[in-house]
Amino acid sequence: KPGFAHLGGHTDFGSCTLLVADRPGLQIVKDGEWCAPPLVKGGVYVNCGDLMRMWSNDAFTSAVHRVRMPTGSHDGRASIAFFSSDYINRSPEYKEPLIVPVPELLVEGATSKYKPEKWS
């Protein structure tokens, strides 16, 4: 339905999302307002997720985004997303590591903005 938010505002929880779309519809928050990033034919949107934000101690941000059909658009929209969620493993033998910023990404003298935690 045109103008309807098919997927409300959110961030992705993994490390990285790749998105290929054939028409506009993706919107991001920029300066407190919803806007559409440019659609490049054959291009791929790359979105850092919450895990990347934590690993990088906020050097990379997890963008708030949503999917909305443009007003006046009555054709369909197709998109393909790949979600990288690196720490999901339900094997009983798997010892899940704590998520902490990567030391090499910390600015000298900086401390972690996040408490160590498990992803699951």
CSV table of N, CA and C in Angstrom, one decimal:
chain,number,residue,atom,x,y,z
A,1,LYS,N,0.9,-1.2,0.0
A,1,LYS,CA,0.0,0.0,0.0
A,1,LYS,C,0.9,1.2,0.0
A,2,PRO,N,0.8,2.1,-0.9
A,2,PRO,CA,1.6,3.3,-1.0
A,2,PRO,C,1.6,4.2,0.2
A,3,GLY,N,2.7,4.7,0.7
A,3,GLY,CA,2.8,5.5,1.8
A,3,GLY,C,2.7,4.8,3.2
A,4,PHE,N,2.5,3.5,3.1
A,4,PHE,CA,2.4,2.7,4.3
A,4,PHE,C,3.7,2.2,4.7
A,5,ALA,N,4.1,2.3,6.0
A,5,ALA,CA,5.4,1.7,6.5
A,5,ALA,C,5.2,0.2,6.6
A,6,HIS,N,5.8,-0.5,5.7
A,6,HIS,CA,5.7,-2.0,5.7
A,6,HIS,C,6.6,-2.6,6.8
A,7,LEU,N,7.6,-1.9,7.2
A,7,LEU,CA,8.4,-2.3,8.3
A,7,LEU,C,8.8,-1.0,9.0
A,8,GLY,N,8.4,-0.9,10.3
A,8,GLY,CA,8.6,0.4,11.0
A,8,GLY,C,10.1,0.6,11.3
A,9,GLY,N,10.4,1.7,11.9
A,9,GLY,CA,11.7,2.1,12.2
A,9,GLY,C,12.4,1.2,13.2
A,10,HIS,N,13.6,0.8,12.8
A,10,HIS,CA,14.4,-0.2,13.6
A,10,HIS,C,15.9,-0.1,13.3
A,11,THR,N,16.7,-0.8,14.0
A,11,THR,CA,18.1,-1.1,13.7
A,11,THR,C,18.2,-2.6,13.5
A,12,ASP,N,19.2,-3.0,12.7
A,12,ASP,CA,19.5,-4.4,12.6
A,12,ASP,C,20.4,-4.9,13.7
A,13,PHE,N,20.2,-6.1,14.2
A,13,PHE,CA,21.0,-6.5,15.4
A,13,PHE,C,22.3,-7.1,15.1
A,14,GLY,N,22.5,-7.6,13.9
A,14,GLY,CA,23.8,-8.3,13.5
A,14,GLY,C,24.9,-7.3,13.3
A,15,SER,N,25.9,-7.8,12.6
A,15,SER,CA,27.1,-7.0,12.3
A,15,SER,C,26.9,-6.1,11.0
A,16,CYS,N,26.3,-6.7,10.0
A,16,CYS,CA,26.2,-6.0,8.7
A,16,CYS,C,25.0,-6.5,7.9
A,17,THR,N,24.3,-5.7,7.2
A,17,THR,CA,23.2,-6.0,6.3
A,17,THR,C,23.5,-5.5,4.9
A,18,LEU,N,23.3,-6.4,4.0
A,18,LEU,CA,23.5,-6.0,2.6
A,18,LEU,C,22.1,-6.0,2.0
A,19,LEU,N,21.7,-5.0,1.2
A,19,LEU,CA,20.3,-4.9,0.6
A,19,LEU,C,20.4,-4.5,-0.8
A,20,VAL,N,19.8,-5.3,-1.7
A,20,VAL,CA,19.6,-4.9,-3.1
A,20,VAL,C,18.1,-4.7,-3.3
A,21,ALA,N,17.8,-3.5,-3.9
A,21,ALA,CA,16.4,-3.2,-4.1
A,21,ALA,C,16.2,-2.7,-5.5
A,22,ASP,N,15.0,-3.0,-6.1
A,22,ASP,CA,14.8,-2.5,-7.5
A,22,ASP,C,14.1,-1.2,-7.6
A,23,ARG,N,13.5,-0.7,-6.5
A,23,ARG,CA,12.8,0.5,-6.4
A,23,ARG,C,13.0,1.2,-5.1
A,24,PRO,N,12.7,2.5,-5.0
A,24,PRO,CA,12.8,3.2,-3.7
A,24,PRO,C,11.9,2.6,-2.7
A,25,GLY,N,12.1,2.8,-1.4
A,25,GLY,CA,11.3,2.3,-0.4
A,25,GLY,C,12.0,2.4,1.0
A,26,LEU,N,13.4,2.1,0.9
A,26,LEU,CA,14.2,2.2,2.1
A,26,LEU,C,14.3,3.7,2.5
A,27,GLN,N,14.1,3.9,3.8
A,27,GLN,CA,14.2,5.3,4.4
A,27,GLN,C,15.1,5.2,5.6
A,28,ILE,N,16.0,6.2,5.8
A,28,ILE,CA,16.8,6.3,7.0
A,28,ILE,C,16.5,7.6,7.7
A,29,VAL,N,17.0,7.6,9.0
A,29,VAL,CA,16.8,8.9,9.8
A,29,VAL,C,18.1,9.6,9.6
A,30,LYS,N,18.0,10.9,9.1
A,30,LYS,CA,19.2,11.8,8.9
A,30,LYS,C,18.8,13.1,9.5
A,31,ASP,N,19.5,13.6,10.5
A,31,ASP,CA,19.2,14.9,11.1
A,31,ASP,C,17.8,14.9,11.7
A,32,GLY,N,17.4,13.7,12.2
A,32,GLY,CA,16.1,13.7,12.9
A,32,GLY,C,14.9,13.5,11.9
A,33,GLU,N,15.1,13.4,10.6
A,33,GLU,CA,14.1,13.3,9.7
A,33,GLU,C,14.2,12.0,8.8
A,34,TRP,N,13.1,11.5,8.4
A,34,TRP,CA,13.1,10.3,7.5
A,34,TRP,C,13.5,10.8,6.1
A,35,CYS,N,14.4,10.1,5.4
A,35,CYS,CA,14.7,10.5,4.0
A,35,CYS,C,15.1,9.2,3.3
A,36,ALA,N,15.0,9.3,2.0
A,36,ALA,CA,15.4,8.1,1.2
A,36,ALA,C,16.8,8.2,0.7
A,37,PRO,N,17.7,7.2,0.9
A,37,PRO,CA,19.0,7.3,0.4
A,37,PRO,C,18.9,7.1,-1.1
A,38,PRO,N,19.9,7.5,-1.9
A,38,PRO,CA,19.9,7.4,-3.3
A,38,PRO,C,19.8,5.9,-3.7
A,39,LEU,N,18.9,5.7,-4.8
A,39,LEU,CA,18.8,4.3,-5.3
A,39,LEU,C,19.8,4.3,-6.5
A,40,VAL,N,20.8,3.4,-6.4
A,40,VAL,CA,21.7,3.3,-7.5
A,40,VAL,C,21.4,1.9,-8.2
A,41,LYS,N,21.1,2.0,-9.5
A,41,LYS,CA,20.8,0.8,-10.3
A,41,LYS,C,22.0,-0.2,-10.2
A,42,GLY,N,21.7,-1.4,-9.7
A,42,GLY,CA,22.8,-2.4,-9.6
A,42,GLY,C,23.6,-2.2,-8.3
A,43,GLY,N,23.2,-1.2,-7.5
A,43,GLY,CA,24.0,-1.0,-6.3
A,43,GLY,C,23.5,-1.8,-5.1
A,44,VAL,N,24.3,-1.8,-4.0
A,44,VAL,CA,24.0,-2.5,-2.8
A,44,VAL,C,24.1,-1.5,-1.6
A,45,TYR,N,23.0,-1.5,-0.8
A,45,TYR,CA,23.1,-0.7,0.4
A,45,TYR,C,23.8,-1.6,1.5
A,46,VAL,N,24.7,-0.9,2.2
A,46,VAL,CA,25.4,-1.6,3.3
A,46,VAL,C,25.1,-0.9,4.6
A,47,ASN,N,24.5,-1.7,5.5
A,47,ASN,CA,24.1,-1.1,6.8
A,47,ASN,C,24.8,-1.8,7.9
A,48,CYS,N,25.5,-1.0,8.8
A,48,CYS,CA,26.1,-1.6,10.0
A,48,CYS,C,25.0,-1.9,11.0
A,49,GLY,N,25.1,-3.0,11.7
A,49,GLY,CA,24.1,-3.3,12.7
A,49,GLY,C,24.6,-3.1,14.1
A,50,ASP,N,23.8,-3.4,15.1
A,50,ASP,CA,24.1,-3.2,16.5
A,50,ASP,C,25.4,-3.9,16.9
A,51,LEU,N,25.7,-5.1,16.4
A,51,LEU,CA,26.9,-5.8,16.8
A,51,LEU,C,28.1,-5.0,16.3
A,52,MET,N,28.1,-4.5,15.1
A,52,MET,CA,29.2,-3.7,14.6
A,52,MET,C,29.4,-2.4,15.4
A,53,ARG,N,28.3,-1.8,15.8
A,53,ARG,CA,28.3,-0.6,16.6
A,53,ARG,C,29.1,-0.9,17.9
A,54,MET,N,28.7,-2.1,18.5
A,54,MET,CA,29.4,-2.4,19.8
A,54,MET,C,30.8,-2.8,19.6
A,55,TRP,N,31.1,-3.6,18.6
A,55,TRP,CA,32.5,-4.0,18.3
A,55,TRP,C,33.4,-2.7,18.1
A,56,SER,N,32.8,-1.7,17.4
A,56,SER,CA,33.6,-0.5,17.1
A,56,SER,C,33.5,0.6,18.1
A,57,ASN,N,32.8,0.3,19.2
A,57,ASN,CA,32.6,1.3,20.3
A,57,ASN,C,32.1,2.6,19.7
A,58,ASP,N,31.1,2.5,18.8
A,58,ASP,CA,30.4,3.6,18.2
A,58,ASP,C,31.1,4.3,17.0
A,59,ALA,N,32.3,3.7,16.6
A,59,ALA,CA,33.0,4.3,15.4
A,59,ALA,C,32.1,4.1,14.2
A,60,PHE,N,31.4,3.0,14.2
A,60,PHE,CA,30.4,2.7,13.1
A,60,PHE,C,29.0,2.7,13.8
A,61,THR,N,28.0,3.3,13.2
A,61,THR,CA,26.7,3.4,13.8
A,61,THR,C,25.7,2.4,13.2
A,62,SER,N,24.7,2.1,13.9
A,62,SER,CA,23.6,1.3,13.5
A,62,SER,C,22.5,2.2,13.1
A,63,ALA,N,22.3,2.3,11.8
A,63,ALA,CA,21.3,3.3,11.3
A,63,ALA,C,19.8,2.9,11.5
A,64,VAL,N,19.1,3.8,12.1
A,64,VAL,CA,17.6,3.6,12.2
A,64,VAL,C,17.0,3.7,10.8
A,65,HIS,N,16.3,2.7,10.4
A,65,HIS,CA,15.7,2.7,9.0
A,65,HIS,C,14.4,2.0,9.0
A,66,ARG,N,13.6,2.2,7.9
A,66,ARG,CA,12.3,1.5,7.7
A,66,ARG,C,12.1,1.3,6.2
A,67,VAL,N,11.1,0.6,5.9
A,67,VAL,CA,10.7,0.3,4.5
A,67,VAL,C,9.3,0.9,4.3
A,68,ARG,N,9.2,1.8,3.3
A,68,ARG,CA,7.9,2.4,3.0
A,68,ARG,C,7.7,2.5,1.5
A,69,MET,N,6.6,2.1,1.0
A,69,MET,CA,6.3,2.3,-0.4
A,69,MET,C,6.1,3.8,-0.7
A,70,PRO,N,6.8,4.3,-1.7
A,70,PRO,CA,6.6,5.7,-2.1
A,70,PRO,C,5.1,6.0,-2.4
A,71,THR,N,4.6,7.2,-2.1
A,71,THR,CA,3.3,7.6,-2.4
A,71,THR,C,3.1,7.7,-3.9
A,72,GLY,N,2.0,7.2,-4.4
A,72,GLY,CA,1.8,7.2,-5.9
A,72,GLY,C,2.4,6.0,-6.6
A,73,SER,N,3.1,5.1,-5.8
A,73,SER,CA,3.7,3.9,-6.4
A,73,SER,C,2.7,2.8,-6.3
A,74,HIS,N,2.2,2.3,-7.4
A,74,HIS,CA,1.3,1.2,-7.3
A,74,HIS,C,1.9,-0.1,-7.9
A,75,ASP,N,3.1,-0.1,-8.3
A,75,ASP,CA,3.8,-1.3,-8.7
A,75,ASP,C,4.4,-2.0,-7.5
A,76,GLY,N,4.8,-3.2,-7.7
A,76,GLY,CA,5.4,-3.9,-6.6
A,76,GLY,C,6.9,-3.4,-6.4
A,77,ARG,N,7.5,-3.9,-5.3
A,77,ARG,CA,8.8,-3.6,-5.0
A,77,ARG,C,9.5,-4.9,-4.6
A,78,ALA,N,10.7,-5.1,-5.1
A,78,ALA,CA,11.4,-6.4,-4.7
A,78,ALA,C,12.7,-6.0,-4.1
A,79,SER,N,13.1,-6.7,-3.1
A,79,SER,CA,14.4,-6.4,-2.4
A,79,SER,C,14.9,-7.8,-1.9
A,80,ILE,N,16.2,-7.9,-1.8
A,80,ILE,CA,16.9,-9.0,-1.2
A,80,ILE,C,17.8,-8.5,-0.2
A,81,ALA,N,17.7,-9.1,1.0
A,81,ALA,CA,18.6,-8.7,2.1
A,81,ALA,C,19.4,-9.9,2.6
A,82,PHE,N,20.7,-9.6,2.9
A,82,PHE,CA,21.6,-10.6,3.6
A,82,PHE,C,21.9,-10.0,4.9
A,83,PHE,N,21.6,-10.7,6.0
A,83,PHE,CA,21.9,-10.3,7.3
A,83,PHE,C,23.0,-11.2,7.9
A,84,SER,N,24.1,-10.5,8.3
A,84,SER,CA,25.2,-11.2,8.9
A,84,SER,C,25.1,-11.1,10.4
A,85,SER,N,24.8,-12.2,11.1
A,85,SER,CA,24.6,-12.3,12.5
A,85,SER,C,25.6,-13.3,13.1
A,86,ASP,N,26.8,-12.8,13.3
A,86,ASP,CA,27.9,-13.7,13.6
A,86,ASP,C,28.0,-14.5,14.8
A,87,TYR,N,27.2,-14.2,15.8
A,87,TYR,CA,27.3,-14.9,17.1
A,87,TYR,C,26.1,-15.8,17.4
A,88,ILE,N,25.3,-16.1,16.4
A,88,ILE,CA,24.2,-17.0,16.7
A,88,ILE,C,24.6,-18.4,16.4
A,89,ASN,N,24.7,-19.2,17.4
A,89,ASN,CA,25.0,-20.6,17.4
A,89,ASN,C,24.4,-21.3,18.5
A,90,ARG,N,23.5,-22.2,18.3
A,90,ARG,CA,22.8,-22.9,19.4
A,90,ARG,C,23.3,-24.2,19.8
A,91,SER,N,24.5,-24.6,19.2
A,91,SER,CA,25.1,-25.9,19.6
A,91,SER,C,25.4,-25.9,21.1
A,92,PRO,N,25.1,-27.0,21.8
A,92,PRO,CA,25.4,-27.1,23.2
A,92,PRO,C,26.9,-27.0,23.5
A,93,GLU,N,27.7,-27.4,22.6
A,93,GLU,CA,29.2,-27.4,22.8
A,93,GLU,C,29.8,-26.0,22.6
A,94,TYR,N,29.0,-25.1,22.0
A,94,TYR,CA,29.5,-23.8,21.6
A,94,TYR,C,29.6,-22.9,22.8
A,95,LYS,N,30.8,-22.3,23.1
A,95,LYS,CA,30.9,-21.4,24.2
A,95,LYS,C,30.9,-20.0,23.6
A,96,GLU,N,29.8,-19.3,23.8
A,96,GLU,CA,29.7,-18.0,23.2
A,96,GLU,C,30.6,-17.0,23.8
A,97,PRO,N,31.4,-16.3,23.0
A,97,PRO,CA,32.3,-15.3,23.6
A,97,PRO,C,31.5,-14.0,24.0
A,98,LEU,N,32.0,-13.2,24.9
A,98,LEU,CA,31.5,-12.0,25.3
A,98,LEU,C,31.7,-11.0,24.1
A,99,ILE,N,30.7,-10.1,23.9
A,99,ILE,CA,30.9,-9.1,22.9
A,99,ILE,C,31.5,-7.8,23.6
A,100,VAL,N,32.6,-7.4,23.1
A,100,VAL,CA,33.3,-6.3,23.6
A,100,VAL,C,33.9,-5.5,22.4
A,101,PRO,N,34.2,-4.3,22.5
A,101,PRO,CA,34.9,-3.6,21.4
A,101,PRO,C,36.2,-4.2,21.0
A,102,VAL,N,36.5,-4.2,19.7
A,102,VAL,CA,37.7,-4.7,19.2
A,102,VAL,C,38.8,-3.7,19.7
A,103,PRO,N,39.8,-4.2,20.4
A,103,PRO,CA,40.8,-3.3,21.0
A,103,PRO,C,41.5,-2.4,20.0
A,104,GLU,N,41.7,-2.9,18.7
A,104,GLU,CA,42.4,-2.0,17.7
A,104,GLU,C,41.5,-0.9,17.2
A,105,LEU,N,40.2,-1.0,17.5
A,105,LEU,CA,39.2,0.1,17.1
A,105,LEU,C,39.0,1.1,18.2
A,106,LEU,N,39.6,0.9,19.4
A,106,LEU,CA,39.4,1.9,20.5
A,106,LEU,C,40.5,3.0,20.3
A,107,VAL,N,40.0,4.2,20.4
A,107,VAL,CA,40.9,5.4,20.3
A,107,VAL,C,41.8,5.3,21.6
A,108,GLU,N,43.1,5.6,21.4
A,108,GLU,CA,44.0,5.5,22.6
A,108,GLU,C,43.4,6.2,23.8
A,109,GLY,N,43.4,5.5,24.9
A,109,GLY,CA,42.9,6.1,26.2
A,109,GLY,C,41.4,5.9,26.3
A,110,ALA,N,40.7,5.5,25.3
A,110,ALA,CA,39.2,5.4,25.4
A,110,ALA,C,38.8,4.1,26.1
A,111,THR,N,37.7,4.1,26.8
A,111,THR,CA,37.2,2.9,27.4
A,111,THR,C,35.9,2.5,26.7
A,112,SER,N,35.5,1.3,26.9
A,112,SER,CA,34.3,0.7,26.2
A,112,SER,C,33.1,1.5,26.7
A,113,LYS,N,32.2,1.8,25.8
A,113,LYS,CA,30.9,2.4,26.1
A,113,LYS,C,29.9,1.3,26.5
A,114,TYR,N,30.3,0.0,26.3
A,114,TYR,CA,29.4,-1.1,26.5
A,114,TYR,C,29.9,-2.1,27.5
A,115,LYS,N,29.0,-2.7,28.3
A,115,LYS,CA,29.4,-3.7,29.2
A,115,LYS,C,29.6,-5.0,28.4
A,116,PRO,N,30.5,-5.9,28.7
A,116,PRO,CA,30.6,-7.1,28.0
A,116,PRO,C,29.3,-7.9,28.1
A,117,GLU,N,28.8,-8.5,27.0
A,117,GLU,CA,27.6,-9.2,27.1
A,117,GLU,C,27.6,-10.3,26.1
A,118,LYS,N,26.7,-11.3,26.3
A,118,LYS,CA,26.5,-12.4,25.3
A,118,LYS,C,25.4,-11.9,24.4
A,119,TRP,N,25.5,-12.4,23.1
A,119,TRP,CA,24.5,-12.0,22.1
A,119,TRP,C,23.2,-12.7,22.3
A,120,SER,N,23.2,-13.9,22.7
A,120,SER,CA,21.9,-14.7,22.8
A,120,SER,C,21.2,-14.5,24.1
